[in-house]
PDB file of C-alpha atoms in Angstrom:
ATOM      1  CA  MET T   1     -64.404  41.429 305.284  1.00 52.00           C
ATOM      2  CA  SER T   2     -62.108  40.294 302.778  1.00 55.00           C
ATOM      3  CA  VAL T   3     -63.020  36.535 303.704  1.00 54.00           C
ATOM      4  CA  ASN T   4     -66.828  37.129 302.942  1.00 59.00           C
ATOM      5  CA  VAL T   5     -65.696  38.860 299.484  1.00 54.00           C
ATOM      6  CA  LYS T   6     -63.740  35.698 298.538  1.00 58.00           C
ATOM      7  CA  ARG T   7     -66.621  33.429 299.624  1.00 59.00           C
ATOM      8  CA  SER T   8     -69.253  35.440 297.641  1.00 57.00           C
ATOM      9  CA  ALA T   9     -66.869  35.460 294.568  1.00 55.00           C
ATOM     10  CA  ALA T  10     -66.460  31.580 294.850  1.00 54.00           C
ATOM     11  CA  ILE T  11     -70.207  31.103 295.185  1.00 56.00           C
ATOM     12  CA  ARG T  12     -70.747  33.392 292.108  1.00 56.00           C
ATOM     13  CA  SER T  13     -68.039  31.515 290.208  1.00 54.00           C
ATOM     14  CA  ARG T  14     -69.763  28.210 290.845  1.00 56.00           C
ATOM     15  CA  GLN T  15     -73.167  29.473 289.983  1.00 56.00           C
ATOM     16  CA  SER T  16     -71.933  30.790 286.648  1.00 56.00           C
ATOM     17  CA  VAL T  17     -70.804  27.367 285.557  1.00 54.00           C
ATOM     18  CA  PRO T  18     -74.002  25.468 283.998  1.00 58.00           C
ATOM     19  CA  ARG T  19     -74.465  22.157 285.623  1.00 59.00           C
ATOM     20  CA  LEU T  20     -75.455  19.153 283.602  1.00 56.00           C
ATOM     21  CA  GLY T  21     -78.626  17.658 285.080  1.00 56.00           C
ATOM     22  CA  ARG T  22     -79.721  14.022 284.783  1.00 59.00           C
ATOM     23  CA  SER T  23     -81.850  14.910 281.865  1.00 59.00           C
ATOM     24  CA  ARG T  24     -78.844  16.177 279.791  1.00 60.00           C
ATOM     25  CA  MET T  25     -76.770  13.153 280.700  1.00 57.00           C
ATOM     26  CA  GLN T  26     -77.057  10.363 278.046  1.00 67.00           C
ATOM     27  CA  GLY T  27     -75.285   7.050 277.577  1.00 68.00           C
ATOM     28  CA  MET T  28     -74.903   4.986 274.497  1.00 73.00           C
ATOM     29  CA  GLY T  29     -78.123   4.017 272.835  1.00 84.00           C
ATOM     30  CA  MET T  30     -79.190   0.475 272.303  1.00 87.00           C
ATOM     31  CA  ILE T  31     -78.770   0.878 268.461  1.00 89.00           C
ATOM     32  CA  GLU T  32     -75.182   2.124 268.744  1.00 88.00           C
ATOM     33  CA  VAL T  33     -74.355  -0.947 270.886  1.00 89.00           C
ATOM     34  CA  LEU T  34     -76.054  -3.346 268.393  1.00 92.00           C
ATOM     35  CA  VAL T  35     -74.051  -1.673 265.489  1.00 93.00           C
ATOM     36  CA  SER T  36     -70.856  -1.976 267.232  1.00 93.00           C
ATOM     37  CA  VAL T  37     -71.324  -5.595 268.047  1.00 95.00           C
ATOM     38  CA  LEU T  38     -72.379  -6.258 264.443  1.00 96.00           C
ATOM     39  CA  VAL T  39     -69.151  -4.727 263.134  1.00 96.00           C
ATOM     40  CA  LEU T  40     -67.070  -6.675 265.831  1.00 96.00           C
ATOM     41  CA  ALA T  41     -68.813  -9.911 264.693  1.00 96.00           C
ATOM     42  CA  VAL T  42     -68.165  -9.349 260.851  1.00 96.00           C
ATOM     43  CA  GLY T  43     -64.453  -8.519 261.575  1.00 95.00           C
ATOM     44  CA  LEU T  44     -64.070 -11.713 263.791  1.00 96.00           C
ATOM     45  CA  LEU T  45     -65.683 -13.797 261.142  1.00 96.00           C
ATOM     46  CA  GLY T  46     -63.240 -12.308 258.598  1.00 95.00           C
ATOM     47  CA  ILE T  47     -60.353 -13.396 260.856  1.00 96.00           C
ATOM     48  CA  ALA T  48     -61.552 -16.903 261.211  1.00 95.00           C
ATOM     49  CA  ALA T  49     -62.042 -17.262 257.250  1.00 93.00           C
ATOM     50  CA  MET T  50     -58.367 -16.056 256.777  1.00 94.00           C
ATOM     51  CA  GLN T  51     -57.060 -18.588 259.488  1.00 93.00           C
ATOM     52  CA  SER T  52     -59.077 -21.366 257.729  1.00 87.00           C
ATOM     53  CA  LEU T  53     -57.341 -20.484 254.477  1.00 87.00           C
ATOM     54  CA  ALA T  54     -53.879 -20.340 256.027  1.00 89.00           C
ATOM     55  CA  LEU T  55     -54.453 -23.690 257.624  1.00 86.00           C
ATOM     56  CA  ARG T  56     -55.492 -25.340 254.265  1.00 83.00           C
ATOM     57  CA  GLY T  57     -52.444 -23.745 252.643  1.00 84.00           C
ATOM     58  CA  GLY T  58     -50.271 -25.026 255.210  1.00 86.00           C
ATOM     59  CA  GLN T  59     -51.847 -28.641 254.875  1.00 84.00           C
ATOM     60  CA  SER T  60     -51.247 -28.504 251.067  1.00 84.00           C
ATOM     61  CA  SER T  61     -47.550 -27.321 251.561  1.00 88.00           C
ATOM     62  CA  LEU T  62     -46.891 -29.965 254.325  1.00 89.00           C
ATOM     63  CA  GLU T  63     -48.247 -32.777 251.849  1.00 89.00           C
ATOM     64  CA  THR T  64     -46.036 -31.529 248.993  1.00 90.00           C
ATOM     65  CA  SER T  65     -43.102 -31.557 251.070  1.00 93.00           C
ATOM     66  CA  GLN T  66     -43.785 -35.121 252.336  1.00 93.00           C
ATOM     67  CA  ALA T  67     -43.922 -36.218 248.808  1.00 93.00           C
ATOM     68  CA  ILE T  68     -40.844 -34.659 247.874  1.00 95.00           C
ATOM     69  CA  MET T  69     -39.000 -36.283 250.872  1.00 95.00           C
ATOM     70  CA  GLN T  70     -40.672 -39.756 249.920  1.00 95.00           C
ATOM     71  CA  ALA T  71     -39.455 -39.445 246.386  1.00 95.00           C
ATOM     72  CA  ASN T  72     -35.993 -38.646 247.711  1.00 95.00           C
ATOM     73  CA  SER T  73     -35.984 -41.521 249.987  1.00 95.00           C
ATOM     74  CA  ILE T  74     -36.658 -44.132 247.096  1.00 95.00           C
ATOM     75  CA  ILE T  75     -33.963 -42.383 245.121  1.00 95.00           C
ATOM     76  CA  GLU T  76     -31.462 -43.008 247.989  1.00 95.00           C
ATOM     77  CA  ALA T  77     -32.593 -46.703 248.180  1.00 94.00           C
ATOM     78  CA  MET T  78     -32.010 -47.094 244.451  1.00 93.00           C
ATOM     79  CA  ARG T  79     -28.549 -45.505 244.869  1.00 93.00           C
ATOM     80  CA  ALA T  80     -27.809 -48.073 247.502  1.00 92.00           C
ATOM     81  CA  ASN T  81     -28.755 -50.860 245.203  1.00 91.00           C
ATOM     82  CA  PRO T  82     -27.834 -49.567 241.681  1.00 89.00           C
ATOM     83  CA  THR T  83     -27.965 -52.996 239.875  1.00 89.00           C
ATOM     84  CA  ALA T  84     -31.709 -53.581 240.684  1.00 90.00           C
ATOM     85  CA  ASN T  85     -34.520 -52.677 238.236  1.00 91.00           C
ATOM     86  CA  TYR T  86     -36.961 -50.273 240.588  1.00 93.00           C
ATOM     87  CA  ASN T  87     -39.100 -49.402 237.555  1.00 93.00           C
ATOM     88  CA  ILE T  88     -42.925 -49.984 238.727  1.00 94.00           C
ATOM     89  CA  GLY T  89     -45.942 -48.586 237.029  1.00 92.00           C
ATOM     90  CA  LYS T  90     -48.437 -46.527 239.039  1.00 93.00           C
ATOM     91  CA  THR T  91     -48.750 -48.477 242.229  1.00 92.00           C
ATOM     92  CA  CYS T  92     -51.392 -47.485 245.020  1.00 89.00           C
ATOM     93  CA  SER T  93     -50.905 -50.796 247.055  1.00 89.00           C
ATOM     94  CA  ALA T  94     -47.919 -52.274 248.679  1.00 88.00           C
ATOM     95  CA  ALA T  95     -49.672 -55.763 248.444  1.00 88.00           C
ATOM     96  CA  SER T  96     -49.278 -55.495 244.515  1.00 89.00           C
ATOM     97  CA  ILE T  97     -45.569 -55.593 244.796  1.00 89.00           C
ATOM     98  CA  THR T  98     -44.089 -59.010 244.569  1.00 88.00           C
ATOM     99  CA  GLY T  99     -40.755 -60.559 245.667  1.00 87.00           C
ATOM    100  CA  THR T 100     -38.707 -60.688 248.773  1.00 88.00           C
ATOM    101  CA  ASP T 101     -35.328 -59.150 247.561  1.00 92.00           C
ATOM    102  CA  VAL T 102     -33.967 -55.837 248.560  1.00 93.00           C
ATOM    103  CA  ARG T 103     -35.592 -53.991 245.743  1.00 93.00           C
ATOM    104  CA  ALA T 104     -39.247 -55.262 246.526  1.00 94.00           C
ATOM    105  CA  ASN T 105     -38.624 -54.488 250.259  1.00 94.00           C
ATOM    106  CA  ASP T 106     -37.612 -50.991 249.393  1.00 94.00           C
ATOM    107  CA  LEU T 107     -40.629 -50.527 247.282  1.00 95.00           C
ATOM    108  CA  ILE T 108     -43.036 -51.720 249.935  1.00 94.00           C
ATOM    109  CA  ALA T 109     -41.600 -49.730 252.507  1.00 94.00           C
ATOM    110  CA  TRP T 110     -41.698 -46.745 250.133  1.00 95.00           C
ATOM    111  CA  VAL T 111     -45.378 -47.279 249.343  1.00 93.00           C
ATOM    112  CA  ASN T 112     -46.359 -47.710 253.077  1.00 92.00           C
ATOM    113  CA  ALA T 113     -44.288 -44.630 254.188  1.00 92.00           C
ATOM    114  CA  MET T 114     -46.327 -42.482 251.388  1.00 92.00           C
ATOM    115  CA  LYS T 115     -49.606 -43.870 252.739  1.00 90.00           C
ATOM    116  CA  ASP T 116     -48.630 -43.021 256.377  1.00 90.00           C
ATOM    117  CA  THR T 117     -47.212 -39.481 255.746  1.00 89.00           C
ATOM    118  CA  ILE T 118     -49.150 -38.133 252.825  1.00 88.00           C
ATOM    119  CA  GLY T 119     -52.342 -40.310 252.652  1.00 76.00           C
ATOM    120  CA  SER T 120     -54.722 -41.540 255.282  1.00 75.00           C
ATOM    121  CA  GLY T 121     -53.156 -44.869 256.126  1.00 70.00           C
ATOM    122  CA  ALA T 122     -52.994 -48.303 254.574  1.00 66.00           C
ATOM    123  CA  THR T 123     -56.469 -48.307 253.179  1.00 71.00           C
ATOM    124  CA  ASP T 124     -55.841 -45.098 251.326  1.00 76.00           C
ATOM    125  CA  THR T 125     -56.408 -45.535 247.497  1.00 80.00           C
ATOM    126  CA  THR T 126     -55.477 -42.176 246.182  1.00 86.00           C
ATOM    127  CA  THR T 127     -51.750 -42.066 247.322  1.00 90.00           C
ATOM    128  CA  CYS T 128     -49.751 -43.788 244.738  1.00 92.00           C
ATOM    129  CA  GLY T 129     -46.088 -44.042 243.447  1.00 94.00           C
ATOM    130  CA  GLU T 130     -44.447 -44.573 240.042  1.00 95.00           C
ATOM    131  CA  ILE T 131     -40.822 -45.043 239.022  1.00 95.00           C
ATOM    132  CA  VAL T 132     -39.898 -45.177 235.275  1.00 94.00           C
ATOM    133  CA  GLY T 133     -36.518 -44.950 233.420  1.00 90.00           C
ATOM    134  CA  CYS T 134     -34.264 -47.013 235.900  1.00 86.00           C
ATOM    135  CA  PRO T 135     -31.437 -47.690 235.767  1.00 83.00           C
ATOM    136  CA  GLY T 136     -30.339 -44.435 234.152  1.00 85.00           C
ATOM    137  CA  ALA T 137     -32.380 -41.366 234.202  1.00 90.00           C
ATOM    138  CA  CYS T 138     -35.205 -42.175 236.731  1.00 92.00           C
ATOM    139  CA  LEU T 139     -38.369 -40.261 237.197  1.00 95.00           C
ATOM    140  CA  VAL T 140     -40.141 -40.871 240.515  1.00 96.00           C
ATOM    141  CA  ARG T 141     -43.609 -39.704 240.568  1.00 95.00           C
ATOM    142  CA  VAL T 142     -45.908 -39.446 243.831  1.00 95.00           C
ATOM    143  CA  TYR T 143     -49.648 -39.142 243.571  1.00 93.00           C
ATOM    144  CA  TRP T 144     -52.025 -38.022 246.347  1.00 90.00           C
ATOM    145  CA  ASP T 145     -55.381 -36.372 246.913  1.00 87.00           C
ATOM    146  CA  ASP T 146     -55.152 -32.769 248.054  1.00 81.00           C
ATOM    147  CA  SER T 147     -58.894 -32.204 248.835  1.00 76.00           C
ATOM    148  CA  ARG T 148     -58.063 -31.944 252.527  1.00 68.00           C
ATOM    149  CA  ALA T 149     -56.189 -28.702 251.850  1.00 62.00           C
ATOM    150  CA  GLY T 150     -59.112 -27.205 249.890  1.00 60.00           C
ATOM    151  CA  ASN T 151     -57.404 -27.741 246.588  1.00 54.00           C
ATOM    152  CA  ASP T 152     -60.199 -28.435 244.142  1.00 55.00           C
ATOM    153  CA  GLN T 153     -58.255 -28.181 240.946  1.00 56.00           C
ATOM    154  CA  ASN T 154     -58.215 -31.309 238.758  1.00 54.00           C
ATOM    155  CA  GLY T 155     -60.398 -33.309 241.230  1.00 53.00           C
ATOM    156  CA  ALA T 156     -57.833 -32.511 243.934  1.00 69.00           C
ATOM    157  CA  ALA T 157     -55.207 -34.817 242.516  1.00 81.00           C
ATOM    158  CA  ARG T 158     -51.713 -33.761 242.873  1.00 87.00           C
ATOM    159  CA  MET T 159     -48.370 -35.228 241.664  1.00 90.00           C
ATOM    160  CA  VAL T 160     -44.866 -34.544 242.319  1.00 92.00           C
ATOM    161  CA  GLU T 161     -42.146 -35.582 239.862  1.00 93.00           C
ATOM    162  CA  THR T 162     -38.417 -35.966 240.892  1.00 93.00           C
ATOM    163  CA  GLY T 163     -35.711 -36.939 238.581  1.00 92.00           C
ATOM    164  CA  ALA T 164     -32.363 -38.457 239.357  1.00 91.00           C
ATOM    165  CA  ARG T 165     -29.540 -40.256 237.549  1.00 90.00           C
ATOM    166  CA  ILE T 166     -28.693 -43.627 238.989  1.00 84.00           C
TER     167      ILE T 166
END
């Protein structure tokens, strides 16, 4: 008899718990799914925009570092040849540098290296170099177009000036 009492108690306890029928079960609605997809899309677009800005800032930083290295390279060439006069006006083409001496070869190599590292190659007309005040307190200026990096200030023209005593 005790077995029947236990069974009837178990049946009663199962019956007392309300069961959820199919009519009460609900999933996510279509509008909820669309809103969550919209929020996700806006978030991903924000991440893509931040990535683009970071890449442009990195490009500008790279070009500035390259300009400083190119200025230092011509300064080292001037130190190796201290008697030569390395003064040149703003020069954007290695073809405009005349001569076959060490000074001319250094300047031609410098202008070509600037165009290769900072500019867009030999046909680039915006990457230029200038040296004034030599021998003595030399100023080396490197000019380039920074529009690829998204810098729209001053028509995207950038300049780095490095001074050295030769």
